[in-house]
Amino acid sequence: IEDRFQRVVPKSVVQSYRNTLAAQPPGPVPNAVLRQRARNLLDTIHANYLINLAREQLIRRLMFILTAVAVLVLIVCLTIIAVEEAPTLRAIVTVMLIGMSGAMISIIQRLQKATSRDAMVDDGIFELIGLRIGWVSVLLSVAIGGVFALFIFVLIAADILDQVLPKMSEGGSSGTGASSPPNGSHGLGVDSFWADAMYR
């Protein structure tokens, strides 16, 4: 049982168990104490199994929610792009779709990393609570990704980055502070299609 305990539970728990044994007085251990110790070890092993299983189920639930949100966002954005004739709105929707896609990929990577370590390393119950109500943070992260991508796009389309970072621009800053419709090149080398769409 001790060998299985050392293979299953985190090293910090094993070290705590060893410290407990070292603190006990030397001499023969009564059978009742050995039986109680065996029950405690088995309880810890089973609790570790259950918490890790619950963690995997909650992560799978978050993955399902994220997939449903991704499908819904994709359908709505593609519908707007296909139906809407205004190039400005189509550009905005496309940029937000790209930003939300990046946020979803980041969330998936974080969820995959969460399964690489034992849930009992820190506090298993605390981690389960975070995953249980984590779908709210998932939706907020996706929305923030779209808004942040739109914010960066507006900065580039308005030549604000060219004024803040003139050395990175191809043509340099005009010095007037007023932006004009792009011709051929646009600031930081961004494709002029999106800038043309904003000016239209």
PDB file of C-alpha atoms in Angstrom:
ATOM      1  CA  ILE A   1       0.000   0.000   0.000  1.00  0.00           C
ATOM      2  CA  GLU A   2       2.829   2.391   0.787  1.00  0.00           C
ATOM      3  CA  ASP A   3       4.474   1.663  -2.565  1.00  0.00           C
ATOM      4  CA  ARG A   4       1.226   2.397  -4.377  1.00  0.00           C
ATOM      5  CA  PHE A   5       0.739   5.500  -2.262  1.00  0.00           C
ATOM      6  CA  GLN A   6       4.169   6.852  -3.247  1.00  0.00           C
ATOM      7  CA  ARG A   7       3.486   6.186  -6.943  1.00  0.00           C
ATOM      8  CA  VAL A   8       0.014   7.771  -7.037  1.00  0.00           C
ATOM      9  CA  VAL A   9      -0.060  10.839  -4.823  1.00  0.00           C
ATOM     10  CA  PRO A  10       2.051  14.003  -5.308  1.00  0.00           C
ATOM     11  CA  LYS A  11       5.557  14.130  -3.862  1.00  0.00           C
ATOM     12  CA  SER A  12       4.584  16.786  -1.333  1.00  0.00           C
ATOM     13  CA  VAL A  13       2.003  14.439   0.182  1.00  0.00           C
ATOM     14  CA  VAL A  14       4.517  11.587   0.264  1.00  0.00           C
ATOM     15  CA  GLN A  15       7.048  13.822   2.019  1.00  0.00           C
ATOM     16  CA  SER A  16       4.448  14.835   4.587  1.00  0.00           C
ATOM     17  CA  TYR A  17       3.700  11.167   5.250  1.00  0.00           C
ATOM     18  CA  ARG A  18       7.396  10.412   5.709  1.00  0.00           C
ATOM     19  CA  ASN A  19       7.766  13.300   8.125  1.00  0.00           C
ATOM     20  CA  THR A  20       4.868  11.910  10.148  1.00  0.00           C
ATOM     21  CA  LEU A  21       6.536   8.496  10.341  1.00  0.00           C
ATOM     22  CA  ALA A  22       9.847  10.033  11.366  1.00  0.00           C
ATOM     23  CA  ALA A  23       8.167  11.925  14.210  1.00  0.00           C
ATOM     24  CA  GLN A  24       6.794   8.734  15.756  1.00  0.00           C
ATOM     25  CA  PRO A  25       8.750   7.085  18.576  1.00  0.00           C
ATOM     26  CA  PRO A  26      10.893   4.080  17.602  1.00  0.00           C
ATOM     27  CA  GLY A  27       9.797   0.579  18.441  1.00  0.00           C
ATOM     28  CA  PRO A  28       7.240  -1.964  17.258  1.00  0.00           C
ATOM     29  CA  VAL A  29       3.992  -0.578  15.851  1.00  0.00           C
ATOM     30  CA  PRO A  30       0.728  -2.159  17.096  1.00  0.00           C
ATOM     31  CA  ASN A  31      -1.439  -3.926  14.540  1.00  0.00           C
ATOM     32  CA  ALA A  32      -4.318  -1.521  15.167  1.00  0.00           C
ATOM     33  CA  VAL A  33      -2.084   1.412  14.253  1.00  0.00           C
ATOM     34  CA  LEU A  34      -0.901  -0.364  11.103  1.00  0.00           C
ATOM     35  CA  ARG A  35      -4.486  -1.075  10.027  1.00  0.00           C
ATOM     36  CA  GLN A  36      -5.488   2.546  10.616  1.00  0.00           C
ATOM     37  CA  ARG A  37      -2.439   3.721   8.686  1.00  0.00           C
ATOM     38  CA  ALA A  38      -3.338   1.430   5.787  1.00  0.00           C
ATOM     39  CA  ARG A  39      -6.907   2.794   5.730  1.00  0.00           C
ATOM     40  CA  ASN A  40      -5.614   6.359   5.722  1.00  0.00           C
ATOM     41  CA  LEU A  41      -3.283   5.633   2.833  1.00  0.00           C
ATOM     42  CA  LEU A  42      -6.041   3.973   0.828  1.00  0.00           C
ATOM     43  CA  ASP A  43      -8.410   6.866   1.526  1.00  0.00           C
ATOM     44  CA  THR A  44      -5.818   9.321   0.232  1.00  0.00           C
ATOM     45  CA  ILE A  45      -5.203   7.224  -2.892  1.00  0.00           C
ATOM     46  CA  HIS A  46      -8.920   6.944  -3.669  1.00  0.00           C
ATOM     47  CA  ALA A  47      -9.475  10.647  -3.021  1.00  0.00           C
ATOM     48  CA  ASN A  48      -6.659  11.423  -5.462  1.00  0.00           C
ATOM     49  CA  TYR A  49      -8.299   9.225  -8.099  1.00  0.00           C
ATOM     50  CA  LEU A  50     -11.712  10.797  -7.606  1.00  0.00           C
ATOM     51  CA  ILE A  51     -10.487  14.390  -7.705  1.00  0.00           C
ATOM     52  CA  ASN A  52      -8.458  13.820 -10.858  1.00  0.00           C
ATOM     53  CA  LEU A  53     -11.441  12.089 -12.471  1.00  0.00           C
ATOM     54  CA  ALA A  54     -13.713  14.996 -11.543  1.00  0.00           C
ATOM     55  CA  ARG A  55     -11.125  17.426 -12.911  1.00  0.00           C
ATOM     56  CA  GLU A  56     -11.073  15.587 -16.258  1.00  0.00           C
ATOM     57  CA  GLN A  57     -14.880  15.621 -16.436  1.00  0.00           C
ATOM     58  CA  LEU A  58     -15.021  19.367 -15.752  1.00  0.00           C
ATOM     59  CA  ILE A  59     -12.363  20.063 -18.372  1.00  0.00           C
ATOM     60  CA  ARG A  60     -14.344  18.012 -20.881  1.00  0.00           C
ATOM     61  CA  ARG A  61     -17.410  20.088 -19.961  1.00  0.00           C
ATOM     62  CA  LEU A  62     -15.483  23.305 -20.585  1.00  0.00           C
ATOM     63  CA  MET A  63     -14.259  21.933 -23.916  1.00  0.00           C
ATOM     64  CA  PHE A  64     -17.858  21.212 -24.916  1.00  0.00           C
ATOM     65  CA  ILE A  65     -18.929  24.745 -23.965  1.00  0.00           C
ATOM     66  CA  LEU A  66     -15.991  26.222 -25.863  1.00  0.00           C
ATOM     67  CA  THR A  67     -16.811  24.153 -28.951  1.00  0.00           C
ATOM     68  CA  ALA A  68     -20.457  25.229 -28.849  1.00  0.00           C
ATOM     69  CA  VAL A  69     -19.439  28.881 -28.511  1.00  0.00           C
ATOM     70  CA  ALA A  70     -16.935  28.537 -31.368  1.00  0.00           C
ATOM     71  CA  VAL A  71     -19.560  27.043 -33.688  1.00  0.00           C
ATOM     72  CA  LEU A  72     -22.106  29.711 -32.769  1.00  0.00           C
ATOM     73  CA  VAL A  73     -19.619  32.559 -33.254  1.00  0.00           C
ATOM     74  CA  LEU A  74     -18.464  31.125 -36.577  1.00  0.00           C
ATOM     75  CA  ILE A  75     -22.006  30.775 -37.893  1.00  0.00           C
ATOM     76  CA  VAL A  76     -22.994  34.304 -36.845  1.00  0.00           C
ATOM     77  CA  CYS A  77     -19.836  35.915 -38.235  1.00  0.00           C
ATOM     78  CA  LEU A  78     -19.941  34.041 -41.539  1.00  0.00           C
ATOM     79  CA  THR A  79     -23.621  34.918 -41.928  1.00  0.00           C
ATOM     80  CA  ILE A  80     -22.908  38.614 -41.374  1.00  0.00           C
ATOM     81  CA  ILE A  81     -19.966  38.529 -43.788  1.00  0.00           C
ATOM     82  CA  ALA A  82     -22.032  36.771 -46.463  1.00  0.00           C
ATOM     83  CA  VAL A  83     -25.155  38.926 -46.106  1.00  0.00           C
ATOM     84  CA  GLU A  84     -23.741  42.353 -45.284  1.00  0.00           C
ATOM     85  CA  GLU A  85     -22.626  44.470 -48.255  1.00  0.00           C
ATOM     86  CA  ALA A  86     -20.871  47.225 -46.300  1.00  0.00           C
ATOM     87  CA  PRO A  87     -17.124  46.458 -46.436  1.00  0.00           C
ATOM     88  CA  THR A  88     -16.479  48.304 -43.176  1.00  0.00           C
ATOM     89  CA  LEU A  89     -18.797  46.051 -41.178  1.00  0.00           C
ATOM     90  CA  ARG A  90     -17.472  42.964 -42.907  1.00  0.00           C
ATOM     91  CA  ALA A  91     -13.914  43.984 -42.024  1.00  0.00           C
ATOM     92  CA  ILE A  92     -14.851  44.591 -38.391  1.00  0.00           C
ATOM     93  CA  VAL A  93     -16.602  41.228 -38.105  1.00  0.00           C
ATOM     94  CA  THR A  94     -13.669  39.434 -39.728  1.00  0.00           C
ATOM     95  CA  VAL A  95     -11.147  41.032 -37.379  1.00  0.00           C
ATOM     96  CA  MET A  96     -13.243  40.162 -34.328  1.00  0.00           C
ATOM     97  CA  LEU A  97     -13.604  36.587 -35.580  1.00  0.00           C
ATOM     98  CA  ILE A  98      -9.829  36.285 -35.865  1.00  0.00           C
ATOM     99  CA  GLY A  99      -9.354  37.699 -32.362  1.00  0.00           C
ATOM    100  CA  MET A 100     -11.919  35.348 -30.844  1.00  0.00           C
ATOM    101  CA  SER A 101     -10.328  32.395 -32.646  1.00  0.00           C
ATOM    102  CA  GLY A 102      -6.964  33.277 -31.085  1.00  0.00           C
ATOM    103  CA  ALA A 103      -8.558  33.496 -27.635  1.00  0.00           C
ATOM    104  CA  MET A 104     -10.164  30.064 -28.090  1.00  0.00           C
ATOM    105  CA  ILE A 105      -6.853  28.509 -29.105  1.00  0.00           C
ATOM    106  CA  SER A 106      -5.204  30.013 -26.019  1.00  0.00           C
ATOM    107  CA  ILE A 107      -7.940  28.611 -23.762  1.00  0.00           C
ATOM    108  CA  ILE A 108      -7.589  25.146 -25.310  1.00  0.00           C
ATOM    109  CA  GLN A 109      -3.839  25.185 -24.673  1.00  0.00           C
ATOM    110  CA  ARG A 110      -4.377  26.212 -21.048  1.00  0.00           C
ATOM    111  CA  LEU A 111      -6.911  23.411 -20.535  1.00  0.00           C
ATOM    112  CA  GLN A 112      -4.492  20.892 -22.018  1.00  0.00           C
ATOM    113  CA  LYS A 113      -1.752  22.053 -19.658  1.00  0.00           C
ATOM    114  CA  ALA A 114      -4.144  21.683 -16.710  1.00  0.00           C
ATOM    115  CA  THR A 115      -4.296  17.919 -17.276  1.00  0.00           C
ATOM    116  CA  SER A 116      -0.516  17.501 -17.237  1.00  0.00           C
ATOM    117  CA  ARG A 117      -0.219  17.705 -13.455  1.00  0.00           C
ATOM    118  CA  ASP A 118      -1.906  16.060 -10.520  1.00  0.00           C
ATOM    119  CA  ALA A 119      -4.946  17.923  -9.230  1.00  0.00           C
ATOM    120  CA  MET A 120      -3.831  17.266  -5.642  1.00  0.00           C
ATOM    121  CA  VAL A 121      -0.537  19.163  -5.972  1.00  0.00           C
ATOM    122  CA  ASP A 122      -2.046  22.349  -4.529  1.00  0.00           C
ATOM    123  CA  ASP A 123      -5.668  22.059  -3.455  1.00  0.00           C
ATOM    124  CA  GLY A 124      -7.813  19.671  -5.453  1.00  0.00           C
ATOM    125  CA  ILE A 125     -11.131  20.997  -4.199  1.00  0.00           C
ATOM    126  CA  PHE A 126     -10.148  24.587  -4.982  1.00  0.00           C
ATOM    127  CA  GLU A 127      -9.156  23.584  -8.515  1.00  0.00           C
ATOM    128  CA  LEU A 128     -12.464  21.762  -9.028  1.00  0.00           C
ATOM    129  CA  ILE A 129     -14.389  24.838  -7.896  1.00  0.00           C
ATOM    130  CA  GLY A 130     -12.475  26.987 -10.364  1.00  0.00           C
ATOM    131  CA  LEU A 131     -13.217  24.606 -13.217  1.00  0.00           C
ATOM    132  CA  ARG A 132     -16.852  24.288 -12.167  1.00  0.00           C
ATOM    133  CA  ILE A 133     -17.554  28.002 -12.588  1.00  0.00           C
ATOM    134  CA  GLY A 134     -14.841  28.565 -15.185  1.00  0.00           C
ATOM    135  CA  TRP A 135     -17.228  28.683 -18.129  1.00  0.00           C
ATOM    136  CA  VAL A 136     -17.954  32.333 -17.299  1.00  0.00           C
ATOM    137  CA  SER A 137     -14.259  33.173 -17.651  1.00  0.00           C
ATOM    138  CA  VAL A 138     -14.139  31.214 -20.901  1.00  0.00           C
ATOM    139  CA  LEU A 139     -16.912  33.292 -22.459  1.00  0.00           C
ATOM    140  CA  LEU A 140     -15.367  36.525 -21.205  1.00  0.00           C
ATOM    141  CA  SER A 141     -11.951  35.573 -22.586  1.00  0.00           C
ATOM    142  CA  VAL A 142     -13.421  34.871 -26.006  1.00  0.00           C
ATOM    143  CA  ALA A 143     -15.242  38.220 -26.038  1.00  0.00           C
ATOM    144  CA  ILE A 144     -12.152  40.087 -24.817  1.00  0.00           C
ATOM    145  CA  GLY A 145     -10.081  38.491 -27.586  1.00  0.00           C
ATOM    146  CA  GLY A 146     -12.460  39.847 -30.233  1.00  0.00           C
ATOM    147  CA  VAL A 147     -12.560  43.317 -28.698  1.00  0.00           C
ATOM    148  CA  PHE A 148      -8.775  43.475 -28.332  1.00  0.00           C
ATOM    149  CA  ALA A 149      -8.265  42.420 -31.964  1.00  0.00           C
ATOM    150  CA  LEU A 150     -10.684  45.153 -33.059  1.00  0.00           C
ATOM    151  CA  PHE A 151      -8.820  47.673 -30.899  1.00  0.00           C
ATOM    152  CA  ILE A 152      -5.478  46.794 -32.512  1.00  0.00           C
ATOM    153  CA  PHE A 153      -7.073  46.960 -35.961  1.00  0.00           C
ATOM    154  CA  VAL A 154      -8.411  50.450 -35.288  1.00  0.00           C
ATOM    155  CA  LEU A 155      -4.967  51.583 -34.129  1.00  0.00           C
ATOM    156  CA  ILE A 156      -3.369  50.321 -37.317  1.00  0.00           C
ATOM    157  CA  ALA A 157      -6.111  51.627 -39.620  1.00  0.00           C
ATOM    158  CA  ALA A 158      -5.959  55.095 -38.038  1.00  0.00           C
ATOM    159  CA  ASP A 159      -2.139  55.318 -38.448  1.00  0.00           C
ATOM    160  CA  ILE A 160      -1.784  55.741 -34.682  1.00  0.00           C
ATOM    161  CA  LEU A 161       0.977  53.141 -34.526  1.00  0.00           C
ATOM    162  CA  ASP A 162       2.829  55.008 -37.300  1.00  0.00           C
ATOM    163  CA  GLN A 163       2.824  58.134 -35.162  1.00  0.00           C
ATOM    164  CA  VAL A 164       3.877  56.326 -31.987  1.00  0.00           C
ATOM    165  CA  LEU A 165       6.495  54.141 -33.709  1.00  0.00           C
ATOM    166  CA  PRO A 166       7.668  56.143 -36.734  1.00  0.00           C
ATOM    167  CA  LYS A 167      10.838  54.083 -37.187  1.00  0.00           C
ATOM    168  CA  MET A 168       8.821  50.962 -37.918  1.00  0.00           C
ATOM    169  CA  SER A 169       6.716  52.530 -40.675  1.00  0.00           C
ATOM    170  CA  GLU A 170       7.705  52.162 -44.286  1.00  0.00           C
ATOM    171  CA  GLY A 171       7.067  55.723 -45.400  1.00  0.00           C
ATOM    172  CA  GLY A 172       7.642  57.486 -42.065  1.00  0.00           C
ATOM    173  CA  SER A 173       5.271  59.768 -40.212  1.00  0.00           C
ATOM    174  CA  SER A 174       3.727  62.609 -42.161  1.00  0.00           C
ATOM    175  CA  GLY A 175       3.991  64.909 -39.146  1.00  0.00           C
ATOM    176  CA  THR A 176       0.555  66.411 -39.732  1.00  0.00           C
ATOM    177  CA  GLY A 177      -1.281  64.037 -37.436  1.00  0.00           C
ATOM    178  CA  ALA A 178      -4.076  63.587 -39.991  1.00  0.00           C
ATOM    179  CA  SER A 179      -4.616  60.240 -41.665  1.00  0.00           C
ATOM    180  CA  SER A 180      -5.283  59.887 -45.361  1.00  0.00           C
ATOM    181  CA  PRO A 181      -6.607  56.957 -47.381  1.00  0.00           C
ATOM    182  CA  PRO A 182      -3.826  54.444 -48.014  1.00  0.00           C
ATOM    183  CA  ASN A 183      -2.217  54.078 -51.432  1.00  0.00           C
ATOM    184  CA  GLY A 184      -0.265  50.890 -52.006  1.00  0.00           C
ATOM    185  CA  SER A 185       1.412  50.684 -48.610  1.00  0.00           C
ATOM    186  CA  HIS A 186      -0.171  51.385 -45.257  1.00  0.00           C
ATOM    187  CA  GLY A 187       1.917  52.141 -42.186  1.00  0.00           C
ATOM    188  CA  LEU A 188       3.338  48.942 -40.781  1.00  0.00           C
ATOM    189  CA  GLY A 189       2.969  46.983 -43.990  1.00  0.00           C
ATOM    190  CA  VAL A 190      -0.658  45.969 -43.321  1.00  0.00           C
ATOM    191  CA  ASP A 191      -2.642  44.845 -46.343  1.00  0.00           C
ATOM    192  CA  SER A 192      -4.432  47.878 -47.736  1.00  0.00           C
ATOM    193  CA  PHE A 193      -7.660  45.939 -48.179  1.00  0.00           C
ATOM    194  CA  TRP A 194      -8.655  46.388 -44.540  1.00  0.00           C
ATOM    195  CA  ALA A 195      -7.680  50.033 -44.482  1.00  0.00           C
ATOM    196  CA  ASP A 196      -9.646  50.696 -47.683  1.00  0.00           C
ATOM    197  CA  ALA A 197     -12.641  49.015 -46.096  1.00  0.00           C
ATOM    198  CA  MET A 198     -12.435  51.306 -43.070  1.00  0.00           C
ATOM    199  CA  TYR A 199     -12.270  54.444 -45.203  1.00  0.00           C
ATOM    200  CA  ARG A 200     -15.255  53.365 -47.268  1.00  0.00           C
TER     201      ARG A 200
END
